[in-house]
Amino acid sequence: MPELKALLFDVDGTLADTEEAHRQAFNWMFQQSGLDWYWSPELYLELLKVTGGKERILHYVMRQGKPWPPHVTDPKRFVSELHVGKTARYLSLLKQGNIPLRPGVERLLREARARGVALAITTTTSLPNVHTLLQVALGEEATSWFATMVTGEDVEHKKPDPQVYLKALQRLNLRAANCIALEDSDNGLKAARAAGLTTVITVNPFTALQRFPGACVVLESFGEPEQPARVISGELLPRTYVDLDGLHDLLQKAQQ
Ligand code: XBP
Ligand code: MG
């Protein structure tokens, strides 16, 4: 019977509903730069198929047939500069303190720490975004709760490529069979599954219409004792919310 030794947490959409703030930060930066580009919530749903902010901007311009502004001679460099400004705006939105962790996240993190189950971050976004989200929500020392944080800057290929998960497993020195990935998106699920990980999905407004073949359970949230988790597919019973014992059971069942 495999023992549960680590939880690998995605960030955007899983730890917190951050994608709306990302969207606003992209639009803010476009406006600051004098661009007539605007990402509506509907368009952003489509654009989320491309992971990584820089890759998303490039995709938008190439696929939507948008012209580069006349002064742009090096589109990749221009996108990187835009993305620096977008990240600064996103960080200031996080620091306003209006983006709470999703239900059950803090409880699960604390439970894992208390029970000696390692924690890791496995995300497409960058390290400053992760640090700030955690520090604003949980206090300065929360970043030290994680044995490792693998971000988009650490890999050549972002999700749905499994690199971010494989690197986390390598750094943790653990086998996939002893770990659970917690994700919110189809791209995240593909990455985790390709790394051999049992994966729990908690959807959010940006991913609720996606499909999750291969997830061991798909939930509306992790839930809380007084706030049951609505199950979209799979099985959580006899529990009404996700806790460490429940994750352990899911790991056993997934590997039977
Ligand atoms: C989700 C993403 C990210 C964010 C934007 O990451 O795809 O690209 O939308 O962040 P996660 P950046 O793996 O945490 O769900 O602009 O920093 O890329
Ligand atoms: Mg995500």
Coordinates of C-alpha atoms and ligand atoms in Angstrom, one line a residue:
M1 CA 0.0 0.0 0.0
P2 CA 1.6 3.3 -1.0
E3 CA 2.1 5.8 1.8
L4 CA 1.1 9.4 1.1
K5 CA 4.4 11.4 1.4
A6 CA 3.8 14.7 -0.4
L7 CA 1.1 17.0 -1.8
L8 CA 2.0 18.9 -5.0
F9 CA 0.0 22.1 -5.3
D10 CA -0.7 24.0 -8.4
V11 CA -1.1 27.7 -7.7
D12 CA -3.4 29.7 -10.0
G13 CA -6.9 28.5 -9.7
T14 CA -6.0 25.8 -7.1
L15 CA -4.5 27.7 -4.1
A16 CA -6.6 30.8 -4.9
D17 CA -8.9 32.2 -7.6
T18 CA -6.1 34.3 -9.1
E19 CA -6.9 34.1 -12.9
E20 CA -9.2 37.2 -12.8
A21 CA -6.4 39.2 -11.3
H22 CA -4.0 37.9 -13.9
R23 CA -6.5 38.9 -16.6
Q24 CA -6.9 42.4 -15.2
A25 CA -3.1 42.8 -14.9
F26 CA -2.7 41.8 -18.6
N27 CA -5.3 44.3 -19.7
W28 CA -3.8 47.1 -17.4
M29 CA -0.4 46.6 -19.0
F30 CA -1.9 46.6 -22.6
Q31 CA -3.6 49.9 -21.8
Q32 CA -0.4 51.4 -20.2
S33 CA 1.5 50.5 -23.4
G34 CA -1.0 52.2 -25.7
L35 CA -2.2 48.9 -27.2
D36 CA -5.8 48.4 -28.2
W37 CA -5.7 44.8 -27.0
Y38 CA -8.4 43.7 -24.5
W39 CA -8.9 40.3 -23.0
S40 CA -12.6 39.9 -22.0
P41 CA -13.5 37.1 -19.5
E42 CA -14.8 35.0 -22.5
L43 CA -11.7 35.5 -24.5
Y44 CA -9.5 34.7 -21.5
L45 CA -11.3 31.4 -21.1
E46 CA -10.0 30.5 -24.6
L47 CA -6.5 32.0 -24.0
L48 CA -6.0 29.9 -20.8
K49 CA -5.5 26.9 -23.1
V50 CA -2.0 28.4 -23.5
T51 CA -0.1 28.2 -20.2
G52 CA 2.3 31.0 -19.3
G53 CA 1.7 34.7 -19.6
K54 CA 4.4 35.4 -22.2
E55 CA 3.3 32.4 -24.3
R56 CA -0.3 33.6 -24.0
I57 CA 0.4 37.1 -25.3
L58 CA 2.4 35.7 -28.2
H59 CA -0.4 33.2 -29.0
Y60 CA -3.0 36.0 -28.9
V61 CA -1.0 38.2 -31.3
M62 CA -0.1 35.4 -33.7
R63 CA -3.4 33.6 -33.8
Q64 CA -5.8 36.5 -33.7
G65 CA -3.9 38.2 -36.5
K66 CA -3.1 41.3 -34.4
P67 CA -0.4 43.5 -35.9
W68 CA 2.7 44.3 -33.7
P69 CA 2.9 48.0 -33.0
P70 CA 5.1 49.7 -35.6
H71 CA 8.0 50.4 -33.2
V72 CA 8.4 46.7 -32.3
T73 CA 11.4 45.2 -33.9
D74 CA 11.9 42.3 -31.5
P75 CA 8.4 40.8 -30.6
K76 CA 9.8 38.3 -28.1
R77 CA 11.6 41.1 -26.2
F78 CA 8.5 43.3 -26.4
V79 CA 6.4 40.5 -24.9
S80 CA 8.9 40.0 -22.1
E81 CA 8.8 43.7 -21.3
L82 CA 5.0 43.7 -21.3
H83 CA 5.1 40.7 -19.0
V84 CA 7.4 42.4 -16.5
G85 CA 4.9 45.2 -16.2
K86 CA 2.0 42.8 -16.0
T87 CA 3.7 40.9 -13.2
A88 CA 4.3 44.1 -11.2
R89 CA 0.6 45.0 -11.6
Y90 CA -0.4 41.5 -10.6
L91 CA 1.8 41.7 -7.5
S92 CA 0.2 45.0 -6.4
L93 CA -3.3 43.4 -6.9
L94 CA -2.2 40.5 -4.6
K95 CA -0.9 42.9 -2.0
Q96 CA -4.3 44.6 -1.8
G97 CA -5.2 41.4 0.1
N98 CA -8.5 40.7 -1.6
I99 CA -7.6 37.3 -3.0
P100 CA -8.2 34.7 -0.3
L101 CA -7.0 31.1 -0.5
R102 CA -9.8 28.7 -1.7
P103 CA -11.8 26.7 0.9
G104 CA -9.8 24.0 2.5
V105 CA -6.4 25.1 1.2
E106 CA -5.0 26.5 4.5
R107 CA -6.5 23.6 6.5
L108 CA -4.9 21.0 4.1
L109 CA -1.5 22.8 4.2
R110 CA -1.5 22.9 8.0
E111 CA -2.7 19.3 8.3
A112 CA 0.1 18.1 6.0
R113 CA 2.7 20.0 8.0
A114 CA 1.4 18.6 11.3
R115 CA 1.5 15.0 9.9
G116 CA 4.9 15.2 8.2
V117 CA 3.6 15.1 4.7
A118 CA 5.8 17.2 2.4
L119 CA 4.5 20.1 0.5
A120 CA 5.6 21.3 -3.0
I121 CA 4.5 24.0 -5.4
T122 CA 4.2 23.0 -9.1
T123 CA 3.2 26.0 -11.2
T124 CA 3.5 27.7 -14.5
T125 CA 3.6 31.2 -13.0
S126 CA 6.8 32.7 -11.5
L127 CA 8.2 32.6 -8.0
P128 CA 7.5 36.2 -6.9
N129 CA 3.8 35.6 -7.6
V130 CA 3.8 32.4 -5.5
H131 CA 5.7 34.0 -2.6
T132 CA 3.4 37.1 -2.5
L133 CA 0.2 35.1 -2.7
L134 CA 1.3 32.8 0.2
Q135 CA 2.8 35.6 2.3
V136 CA -0.3 37.9 2.0
A137 CA -2.7 35.0 2.8
L138 CA -0.7 33.1 5.4
G139 CA 2.1 35.3 6.7
E140 CA 5.8 35.8 5.9
E141 CA 7.0 32.4 7.0
A142 CA 4.5 30.4 4.8
T143 CA 6.9 30.0 1.9
S144 CA 9.2 27.9 4.2
W145 CA 6.4 25.4 4.6
F146 CA 7.2 24.0 1.1
A147 CA 10.0 21.6 0.6
T148 CA 10.3 22.8 -3.0
M149 CA 8.7 25.2 -5.4
V150 CA 9.0 24.4 -9.1
T151 CA 7.8 27.3 -11.3
G152 CA 7.6 28.2 -15.0
E153 CA 11.1 29.7 -14.8
D154 CA 12.6 26.3 -13.8
V155 CA 11.4 24.4 -16.9
E156 CA 11.9 24.5 -20.6
H157 CA 8.3 23.3 -21.3
K158 CA 5.4 24.5 -19.3
K159 CA 2.2 22.5 -18.5
P160 CA 0.7 20.3 -20.1
D161 CA 4.3 19.1 -20.3
P162 CA 5.1 17.0 -17.2
Q163 CA 8.5 18.7 -16.6
V164 CA 7.3 20.8 -13.7
Y165 CA 6.0 17.7 -11.9
L166 CA 9.0 15.5 -12.8
K167 CA 11.3 18.2 -11.4
A168 CA 9.4 18.4 -8.2
L169 CA 9.4 14.7 -7.7
Q170 CA 13.2 14.7 -8.4
R171 CA 13.8 17.5 -5.9
L172 CA 11.6 15.8 -3.3
N173 CA 13.4 12.5 -4.0
L174 CA 10.0 10.8 -4.1
R175 CA 8.1 8.5 -6.5
A176 CA 4.9 9.6 -8.1
A177 CA 3.2 6.6 -6.4
N178 CA 3.6 8.3 -3.0
C179 CA 2.3 11.7 -4.0
I180 CA -0.9 13.5 -5.0
A181 CA -1.2 16.5 -7.3
L182 CA -3.9 19.1 -6.7
E183 CA -4.9 21.0 -9.8
D184 CA -7.7 23.1 -11.3
S185 CA -7.2 22.8 -15.1
D186 CA -7.1 20.3 -17.9
N187 CA -3.5 21.4 -18.8
G188 CA -2.5 20.9 -15.2
L189 CA -4.2 17.5 -15.1
K190 CA -2.4 16.4 -18.3
A191 CA 1.0 17.5 -16.8
A192 CA 0.4 15.7 -13.5
R193 CA -0.9 12.5 -15.2
A194 CA 2.0 12.4 -17.6
A195 CA 4.2 12.4 -14.6
G196 CA 2.3 9.4 -13.2
L197 CA 0.5 11.3 -10.4
T198 CA -2.8 10.7 -8.9
T199 CA -4.6 14.0 -9.3
V200 CA -7.5 15.8 -7.5
I201 CA -9.2 18.6 -9.4
T202 CA -11.0 21.6 -7.9
V203 CA -12.6 23.6 -10.6
N204 CA -13.1 27.4 -10.6
P205 CA -15.1 29.7 -12.9
F206 CA -12.3 29.6 -15.6
T207 CA -12.0 25.8 -15.7
A208 CA -15.5 24.6 -14.8
L209 CA -16.4 23.7 -18.4
Q210 CA -13.2 21.8 -19.0
R211 CA -13.0 18.0 -19.1
F212 CA -10.9 16.0 -16.7
P213 CA -10.3 12.4 -17.9
G214 CA -8.0 10.5 -15.6
A215 CA -8.7 12.7 -12.5
C216 CA -9.4 10.6 -9.4
V217 CA -12.0 13.1 -8.3
V218 CA -13.4 16.4 -9.6
L219 CA -14.7 18.8 -7.0
E220 CA -16.1 22.3 -6.8
S221 CA -13.6 22.9 -3.9
F222 CA -11.8 21.0 -1.3
G223 CA -14.6 22.0 1.1
E224 CA -14.5 22.5 4.9
P225 CA -16.1 20.6 7.7
E226 CA -19.0 23.2 7.7
Q227 CA -18.9 23.7 3.9
P228 CA -19.2 20.3 2.1
A229 CA -17.3 19.9 -1.2
R230 CA -19.7 19.4 -4.1
V231 CA -18.5 16.4 -6.1
I232 CA -18.7 16.8 -9.9
S233 CA -17.3 13.3 -10.7
G234 CA -15.6 10.5 -8.8
E235 CA -16.2 9.7 -5.2
L236 CA -15.3 11.4 -1.9
L237 CA -17.6 9.4 0.4
P238 CA -17.8 8.8 3.3
R239 CA -16.2 12.3 3.6
T240 CA -17.9 15.6 2.8
Y241 CA -14.6 17.5 2.3
V242 CA -11.0 16.8 1.4
D243 CA -8.7 16.0 4.3
L244 CA -5.4 14.2 4.6
D245 CA -7.0 10.8 5.4
G246 CA -9.3 11.3 2.4
L247 CA -6.3 12.0 0.1
H248 CA -4.6 8.9 1.5
D249 CA -7.6 6.8 0.7
L250 CA -7.8 8.3 -2.8
L251 CA -4.2 7.4 -3.4
Q252 CA -4.8 3.8 -2.3
K253 CA -7.9 3.5 -4.5
A254 CA -6.2 5.0 -7.5
Q255 CA -3.4 2.5 -7.3
Q256 CA -5.4 -0.6 -6.8
Ligands
XBP1 C1 -1.6 29.2 -14.6 C2 -1.0 29.9 -15.8 C3 -0.3 31.2 -15.7 C4 -1.1 32.3 -15.2 C5 -0.4 33.6 -15.5 O1 -0.5 28.7 -13.8 O2 -1.1 29.4 -16.9 O3 0.3 31.5 -16.9 O4 -2.3 32.4 -16.0 O5 0.8 33.7 -14.8 P1 -0.7 27.5 -12.8 P2 2.1 34.3 -15.6 O6 0.2 26.4 -13.3 O7 -0.3 28.0 -11.4 O8 -2.2 27.1 -12.8 O9 1.7 35.5 -16.4 O10 3.1 34.5 -14.5 O11 2.6 33.2 -16.5
MG2 MG -3.9 26.2 -12.3

